[in-house]
PDB file of C-alpha atoms in Angstrom:
ATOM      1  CA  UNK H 416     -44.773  26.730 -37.291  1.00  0.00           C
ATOM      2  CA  UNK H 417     -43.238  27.880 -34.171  1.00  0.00           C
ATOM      3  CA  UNK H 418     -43.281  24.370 -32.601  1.00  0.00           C
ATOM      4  CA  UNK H 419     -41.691  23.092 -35.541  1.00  0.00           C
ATOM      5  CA  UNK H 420     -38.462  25.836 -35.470  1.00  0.00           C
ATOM      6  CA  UNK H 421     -38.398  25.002 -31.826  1.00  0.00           C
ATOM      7  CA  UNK H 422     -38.550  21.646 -32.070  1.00  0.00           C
ATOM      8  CA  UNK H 423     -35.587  21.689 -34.730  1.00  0.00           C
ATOM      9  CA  UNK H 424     -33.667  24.225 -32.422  1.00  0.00           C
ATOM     10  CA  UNK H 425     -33.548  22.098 -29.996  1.00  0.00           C
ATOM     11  CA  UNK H 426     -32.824  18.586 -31.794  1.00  0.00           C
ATOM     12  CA  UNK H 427     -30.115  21.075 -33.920  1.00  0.00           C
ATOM     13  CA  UNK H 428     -28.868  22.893 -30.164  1.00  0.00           C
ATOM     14  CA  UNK H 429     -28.333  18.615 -28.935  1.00  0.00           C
ATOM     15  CA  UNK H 430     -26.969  17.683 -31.868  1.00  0.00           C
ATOM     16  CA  UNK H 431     -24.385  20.762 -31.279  1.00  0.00           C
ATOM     17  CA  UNK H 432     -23.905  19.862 -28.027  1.00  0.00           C
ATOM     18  CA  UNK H 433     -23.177  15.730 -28.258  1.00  0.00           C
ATOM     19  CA  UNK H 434     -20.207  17.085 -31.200  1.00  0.00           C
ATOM     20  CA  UNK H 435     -19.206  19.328 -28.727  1.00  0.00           C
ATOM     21  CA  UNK H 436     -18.568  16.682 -25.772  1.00  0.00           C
ATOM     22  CA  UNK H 437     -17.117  14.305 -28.215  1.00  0.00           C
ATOM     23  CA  UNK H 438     -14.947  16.549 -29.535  1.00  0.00           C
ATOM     24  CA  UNK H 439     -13.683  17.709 -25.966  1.00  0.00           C
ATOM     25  CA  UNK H 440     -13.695  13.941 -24.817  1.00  0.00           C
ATOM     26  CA  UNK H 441     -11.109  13.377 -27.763  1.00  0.00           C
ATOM     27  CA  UNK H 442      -8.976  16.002 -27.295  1.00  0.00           C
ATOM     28  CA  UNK H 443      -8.081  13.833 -23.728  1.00  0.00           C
ATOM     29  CA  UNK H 444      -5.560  11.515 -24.611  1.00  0.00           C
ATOM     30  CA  UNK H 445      -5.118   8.555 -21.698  1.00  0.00           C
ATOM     31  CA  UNK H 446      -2.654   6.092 -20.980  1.00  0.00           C
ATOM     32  CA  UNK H 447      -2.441   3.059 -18.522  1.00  0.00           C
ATOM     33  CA  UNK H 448       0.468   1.494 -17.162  1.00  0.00           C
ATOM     34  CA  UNK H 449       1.051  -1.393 -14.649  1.00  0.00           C
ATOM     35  CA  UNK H 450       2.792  -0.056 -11.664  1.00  0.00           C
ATOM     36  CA  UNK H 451       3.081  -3.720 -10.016  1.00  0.00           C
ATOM     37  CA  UNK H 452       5.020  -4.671 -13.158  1.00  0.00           C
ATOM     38  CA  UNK H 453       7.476  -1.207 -12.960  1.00  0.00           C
ATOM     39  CA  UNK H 454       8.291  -1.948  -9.462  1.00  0.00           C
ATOM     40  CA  UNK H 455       8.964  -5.740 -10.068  1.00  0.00           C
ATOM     41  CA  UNK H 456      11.230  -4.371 -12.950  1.00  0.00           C
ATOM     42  CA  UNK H 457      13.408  -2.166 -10.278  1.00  0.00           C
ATOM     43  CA  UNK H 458      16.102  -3.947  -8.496  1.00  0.00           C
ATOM     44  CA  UNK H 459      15.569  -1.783  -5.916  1.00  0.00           C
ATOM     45  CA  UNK H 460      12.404  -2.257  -5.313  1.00  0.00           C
ATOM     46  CA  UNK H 461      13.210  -6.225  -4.977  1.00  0.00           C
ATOM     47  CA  UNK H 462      16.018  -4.923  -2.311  1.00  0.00           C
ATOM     48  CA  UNK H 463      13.572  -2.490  -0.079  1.00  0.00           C
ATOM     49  CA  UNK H 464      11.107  -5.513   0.052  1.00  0.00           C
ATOM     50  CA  UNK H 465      13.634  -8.117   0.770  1.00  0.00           C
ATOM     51  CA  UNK H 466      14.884  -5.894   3.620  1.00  0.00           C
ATOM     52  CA  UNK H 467      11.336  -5.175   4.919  1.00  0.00           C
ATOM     53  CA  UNK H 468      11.044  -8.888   5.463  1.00  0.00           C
ATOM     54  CA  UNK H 469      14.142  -9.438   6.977  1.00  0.00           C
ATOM     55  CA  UNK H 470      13.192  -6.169   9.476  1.00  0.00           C
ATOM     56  CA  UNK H 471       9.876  -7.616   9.704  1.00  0.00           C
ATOM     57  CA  UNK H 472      10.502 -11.118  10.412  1.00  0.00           C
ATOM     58  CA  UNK H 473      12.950  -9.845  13.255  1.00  0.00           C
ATOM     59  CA  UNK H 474      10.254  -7.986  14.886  1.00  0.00           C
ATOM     60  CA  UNK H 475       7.927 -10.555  14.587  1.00  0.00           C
ATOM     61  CA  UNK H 476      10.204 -12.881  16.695  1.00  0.00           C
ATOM     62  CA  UNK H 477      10.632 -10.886  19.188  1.00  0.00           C
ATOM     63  CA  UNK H 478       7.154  -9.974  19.675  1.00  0.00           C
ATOM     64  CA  UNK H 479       6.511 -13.710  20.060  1.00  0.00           C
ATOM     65  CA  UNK H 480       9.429 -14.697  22.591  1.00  0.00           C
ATOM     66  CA  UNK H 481       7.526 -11.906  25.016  1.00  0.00           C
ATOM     67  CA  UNK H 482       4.314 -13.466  24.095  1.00  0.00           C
ATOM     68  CA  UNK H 483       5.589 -16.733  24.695  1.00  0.00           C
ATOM     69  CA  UNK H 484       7.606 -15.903  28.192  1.00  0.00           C
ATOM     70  CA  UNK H 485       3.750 -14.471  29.167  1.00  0.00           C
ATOM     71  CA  UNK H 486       2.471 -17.814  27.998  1.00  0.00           C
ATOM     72  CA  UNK H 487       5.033 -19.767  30.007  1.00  0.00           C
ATOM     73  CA  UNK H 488       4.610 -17.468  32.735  1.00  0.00           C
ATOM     74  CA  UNK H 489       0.790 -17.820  32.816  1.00  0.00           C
ATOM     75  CA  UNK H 490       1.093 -21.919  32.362  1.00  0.00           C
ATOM     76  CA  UNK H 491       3.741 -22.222  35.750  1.00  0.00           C
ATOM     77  CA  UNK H 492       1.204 -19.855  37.471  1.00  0.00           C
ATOM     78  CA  UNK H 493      -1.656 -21.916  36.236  1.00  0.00           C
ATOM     79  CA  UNK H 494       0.316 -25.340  37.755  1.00  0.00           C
ATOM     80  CA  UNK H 495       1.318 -23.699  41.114  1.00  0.00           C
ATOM     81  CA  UNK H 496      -1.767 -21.542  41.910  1.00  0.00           C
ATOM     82  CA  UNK H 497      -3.175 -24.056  44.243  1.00  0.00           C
ATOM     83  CA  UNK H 498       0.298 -23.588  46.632  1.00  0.00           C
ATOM     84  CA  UNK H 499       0.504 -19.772  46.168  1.00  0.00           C
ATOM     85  CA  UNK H 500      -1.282 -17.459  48.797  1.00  0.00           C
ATOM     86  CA  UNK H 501      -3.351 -14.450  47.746  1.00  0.00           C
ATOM     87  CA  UNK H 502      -0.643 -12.094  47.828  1.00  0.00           C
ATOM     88  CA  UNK H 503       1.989 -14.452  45.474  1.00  0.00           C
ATOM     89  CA  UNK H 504      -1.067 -15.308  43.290  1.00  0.00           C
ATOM     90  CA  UNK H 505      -1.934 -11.507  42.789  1.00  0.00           C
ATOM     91  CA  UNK H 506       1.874 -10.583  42.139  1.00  0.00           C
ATOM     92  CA  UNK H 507       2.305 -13.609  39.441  1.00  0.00           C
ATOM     93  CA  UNK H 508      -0.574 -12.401  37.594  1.00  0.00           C
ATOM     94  CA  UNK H 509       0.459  -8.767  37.533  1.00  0.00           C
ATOM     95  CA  UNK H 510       3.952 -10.546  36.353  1.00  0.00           C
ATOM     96  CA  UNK H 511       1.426 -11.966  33.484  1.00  0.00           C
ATOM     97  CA  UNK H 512      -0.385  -8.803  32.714  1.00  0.00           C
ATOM     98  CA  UNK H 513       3.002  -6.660  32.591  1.00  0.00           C
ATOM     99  CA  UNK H 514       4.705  -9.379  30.208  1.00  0.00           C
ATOM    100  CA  UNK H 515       1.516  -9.122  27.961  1.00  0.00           C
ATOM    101  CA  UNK H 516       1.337  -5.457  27.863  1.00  0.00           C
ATOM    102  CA  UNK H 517       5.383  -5.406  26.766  1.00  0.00           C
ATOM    103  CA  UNK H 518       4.219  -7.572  24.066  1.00  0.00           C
ATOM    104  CA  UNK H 519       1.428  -5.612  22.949  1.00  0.00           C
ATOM    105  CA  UNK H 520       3.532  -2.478  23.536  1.00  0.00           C
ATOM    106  CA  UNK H 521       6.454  -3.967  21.484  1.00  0.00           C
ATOM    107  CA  UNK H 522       3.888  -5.348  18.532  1.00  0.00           C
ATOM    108  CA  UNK H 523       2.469  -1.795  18.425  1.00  0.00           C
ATOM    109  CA  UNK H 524       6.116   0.216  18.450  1.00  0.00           C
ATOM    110  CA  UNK H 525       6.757  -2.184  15.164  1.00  0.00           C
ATOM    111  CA  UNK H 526       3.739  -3.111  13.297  1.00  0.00           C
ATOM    112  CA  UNK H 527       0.858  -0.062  14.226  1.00  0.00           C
ATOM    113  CA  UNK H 528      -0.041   2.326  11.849  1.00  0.00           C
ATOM    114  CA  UNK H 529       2.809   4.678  12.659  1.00  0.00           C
ATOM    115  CA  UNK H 530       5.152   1.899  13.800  1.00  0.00           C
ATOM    116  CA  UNK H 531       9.098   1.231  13.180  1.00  0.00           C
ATOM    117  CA  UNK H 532       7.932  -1.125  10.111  1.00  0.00           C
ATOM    118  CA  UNK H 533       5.450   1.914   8.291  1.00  0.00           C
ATOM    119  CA  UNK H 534       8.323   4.143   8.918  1.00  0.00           C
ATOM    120  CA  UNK H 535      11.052   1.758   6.750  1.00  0.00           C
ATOM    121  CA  UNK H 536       8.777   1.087   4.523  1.00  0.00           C
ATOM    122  CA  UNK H 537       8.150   4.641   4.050  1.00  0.00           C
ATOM    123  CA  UNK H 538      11.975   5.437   3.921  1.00  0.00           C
ATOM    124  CA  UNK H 539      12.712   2.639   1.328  1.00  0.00           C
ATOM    125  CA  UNK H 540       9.877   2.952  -1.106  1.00  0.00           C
ATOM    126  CA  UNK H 541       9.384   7.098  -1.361  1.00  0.00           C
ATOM    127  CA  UNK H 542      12.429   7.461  -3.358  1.00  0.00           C
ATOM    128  CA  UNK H 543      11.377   5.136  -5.406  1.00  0.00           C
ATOM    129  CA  UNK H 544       7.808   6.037  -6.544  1.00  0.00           C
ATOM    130  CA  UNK H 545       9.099   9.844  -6.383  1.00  0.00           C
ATOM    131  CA  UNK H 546      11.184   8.372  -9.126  1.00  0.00           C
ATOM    132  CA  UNK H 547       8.175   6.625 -11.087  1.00  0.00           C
ATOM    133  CA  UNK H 548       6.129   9.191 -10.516  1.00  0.00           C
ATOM    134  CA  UNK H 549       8.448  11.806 -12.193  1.00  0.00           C
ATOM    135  CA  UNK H 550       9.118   9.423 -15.196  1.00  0.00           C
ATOM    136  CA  UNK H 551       5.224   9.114 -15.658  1.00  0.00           C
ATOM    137  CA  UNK H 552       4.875  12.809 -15.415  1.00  0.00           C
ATOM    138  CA  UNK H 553       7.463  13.592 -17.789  1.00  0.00           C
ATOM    139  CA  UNK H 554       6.427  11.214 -20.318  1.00  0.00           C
ATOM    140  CA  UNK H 555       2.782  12.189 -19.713  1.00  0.00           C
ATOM    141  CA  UNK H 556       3.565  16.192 -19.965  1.00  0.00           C
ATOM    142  CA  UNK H 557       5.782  15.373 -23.364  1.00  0.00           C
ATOM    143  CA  UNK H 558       2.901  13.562 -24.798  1.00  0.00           C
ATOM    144  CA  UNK H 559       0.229  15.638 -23.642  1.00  0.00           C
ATOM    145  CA  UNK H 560      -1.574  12.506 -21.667  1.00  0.00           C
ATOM    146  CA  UNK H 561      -4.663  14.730 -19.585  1.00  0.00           C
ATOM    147  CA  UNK H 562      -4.904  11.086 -17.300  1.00  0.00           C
ATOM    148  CA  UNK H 563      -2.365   8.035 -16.905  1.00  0.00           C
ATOM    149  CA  UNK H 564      -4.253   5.047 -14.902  1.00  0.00           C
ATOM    150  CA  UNK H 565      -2.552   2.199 -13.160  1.00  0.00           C
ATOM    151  CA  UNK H 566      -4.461  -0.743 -14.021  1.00  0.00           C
ATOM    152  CA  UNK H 567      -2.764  -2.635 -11.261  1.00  0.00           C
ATOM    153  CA  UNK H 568      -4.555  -1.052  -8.312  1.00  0.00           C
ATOM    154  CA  UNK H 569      -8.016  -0.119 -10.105  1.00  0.00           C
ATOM    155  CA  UNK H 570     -10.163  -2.600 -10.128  1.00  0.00           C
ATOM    156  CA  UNK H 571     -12.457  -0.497 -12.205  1.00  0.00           C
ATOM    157  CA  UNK H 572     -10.769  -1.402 -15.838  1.00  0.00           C
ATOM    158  CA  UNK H 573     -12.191  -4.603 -16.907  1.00  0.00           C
ATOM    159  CA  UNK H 574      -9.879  -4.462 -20.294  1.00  0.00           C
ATOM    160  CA  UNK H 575      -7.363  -2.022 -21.506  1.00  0.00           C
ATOM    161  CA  UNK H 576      -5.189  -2.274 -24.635  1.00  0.00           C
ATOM    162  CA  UNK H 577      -1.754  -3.001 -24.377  1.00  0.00           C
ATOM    163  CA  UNK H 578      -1.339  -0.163 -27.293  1.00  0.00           C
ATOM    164  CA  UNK H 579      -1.917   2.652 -24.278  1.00  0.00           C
ATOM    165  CA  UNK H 580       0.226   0.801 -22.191  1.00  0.00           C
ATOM    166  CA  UNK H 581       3.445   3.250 -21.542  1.00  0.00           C
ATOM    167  CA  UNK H 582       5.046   0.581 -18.506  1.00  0.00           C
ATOM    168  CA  UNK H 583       7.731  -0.050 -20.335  1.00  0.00           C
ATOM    169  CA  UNK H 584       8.444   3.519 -21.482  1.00  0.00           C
ATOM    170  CA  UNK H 585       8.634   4.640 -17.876  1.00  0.00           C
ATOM    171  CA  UNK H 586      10.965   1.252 -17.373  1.00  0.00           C
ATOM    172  CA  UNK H 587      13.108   2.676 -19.923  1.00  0.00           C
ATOM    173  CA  UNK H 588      12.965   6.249 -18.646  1.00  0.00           C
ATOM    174  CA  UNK H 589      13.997   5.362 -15.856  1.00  0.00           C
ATOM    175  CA  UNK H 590      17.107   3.197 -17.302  1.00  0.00           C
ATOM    176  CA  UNK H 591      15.750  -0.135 -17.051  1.00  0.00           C
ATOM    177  CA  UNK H 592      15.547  -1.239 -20.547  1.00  0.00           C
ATOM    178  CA  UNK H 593      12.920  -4.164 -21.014  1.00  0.00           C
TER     179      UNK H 593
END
């Protein structure tokens, strides 16, 4: 008999505890939204990038006119090493090496992980997911959302329903009526 009120305890205590989790599981209310989608919706997100390029490309070219004056520079000394003496052939190659290291240098300055470009891009786009981020927040904390996912950087959501979808809420939060 014991084994039998035990045995019911227990199926009664899981029971108990699966309505439990389901009830707290449901009392989580989630949204996505598409944050690629928001920021192609933002002018000014269109502007920051088109300037980033325009920085970018910039940079790039004169990271390559230094790569290519080493090139040309290594080429001549190629074509004239057989006249040179020791000492000429040892100062055009340090003339190489320092034109090479300028490039490298430069290329770092601009593209490294705490270069010139990381540092615009920084400038131009933190204003602008501060502002996202606020609208999502707000419309989150009004609606009493525990989680809002963007389905645009996680590849973990194989489907979601366009009902949950609040992009173009925060779109018109933020004055950009879609």
């Amino acid at each position: 008999m014991n084994k039998v009120i035990s045995s019911v305890t227990k199926r009664l205590l899981c029971c108990l505890l699966v309505i439990m989790a389901t009830a707290t599981a449901s009392a989580h209310k989630f949204e996505l939204l598409d944050m690629q989608y928001i920021l192609n919706n933002i002018p000014a997100y269109e502007r920051a990038n088109e300037q980033l390029n325009q920085v970018s490309k910039k940079w790039q070219a004169e990271v390559e006119a230094l790569n290519a004056e080493a090139a040309t520079l290594y080429k001549n000394y190629q074509n004239e090493m057989v006249f040179l003496s020791e000492e000429q052939k040892k100062a055009r190659q340090e003339e190489i090496m320092k034109k090479e290291k300028e490039a490298g240098d430069l290329k770092r300055k601009y593209f490294g992980p705490e270069g010139e470009l990381f540092k615009k891009r920084e400038s131009l786009m933190s204003p602008i997911q501060e502002e996202i981020y606020n609208a999502v927040k707000e419309i989150a904390e009004l609606r009493g959302y525990s989680l809002v996912i963007d389905r645009a950087s996680d590849n973990g959501i194989i489907f979601g329903s366009p009902k949950i979808d609040i992009s173009n809420e925060v779109l018109q939060k933020l004055g950009y009526a879609n």
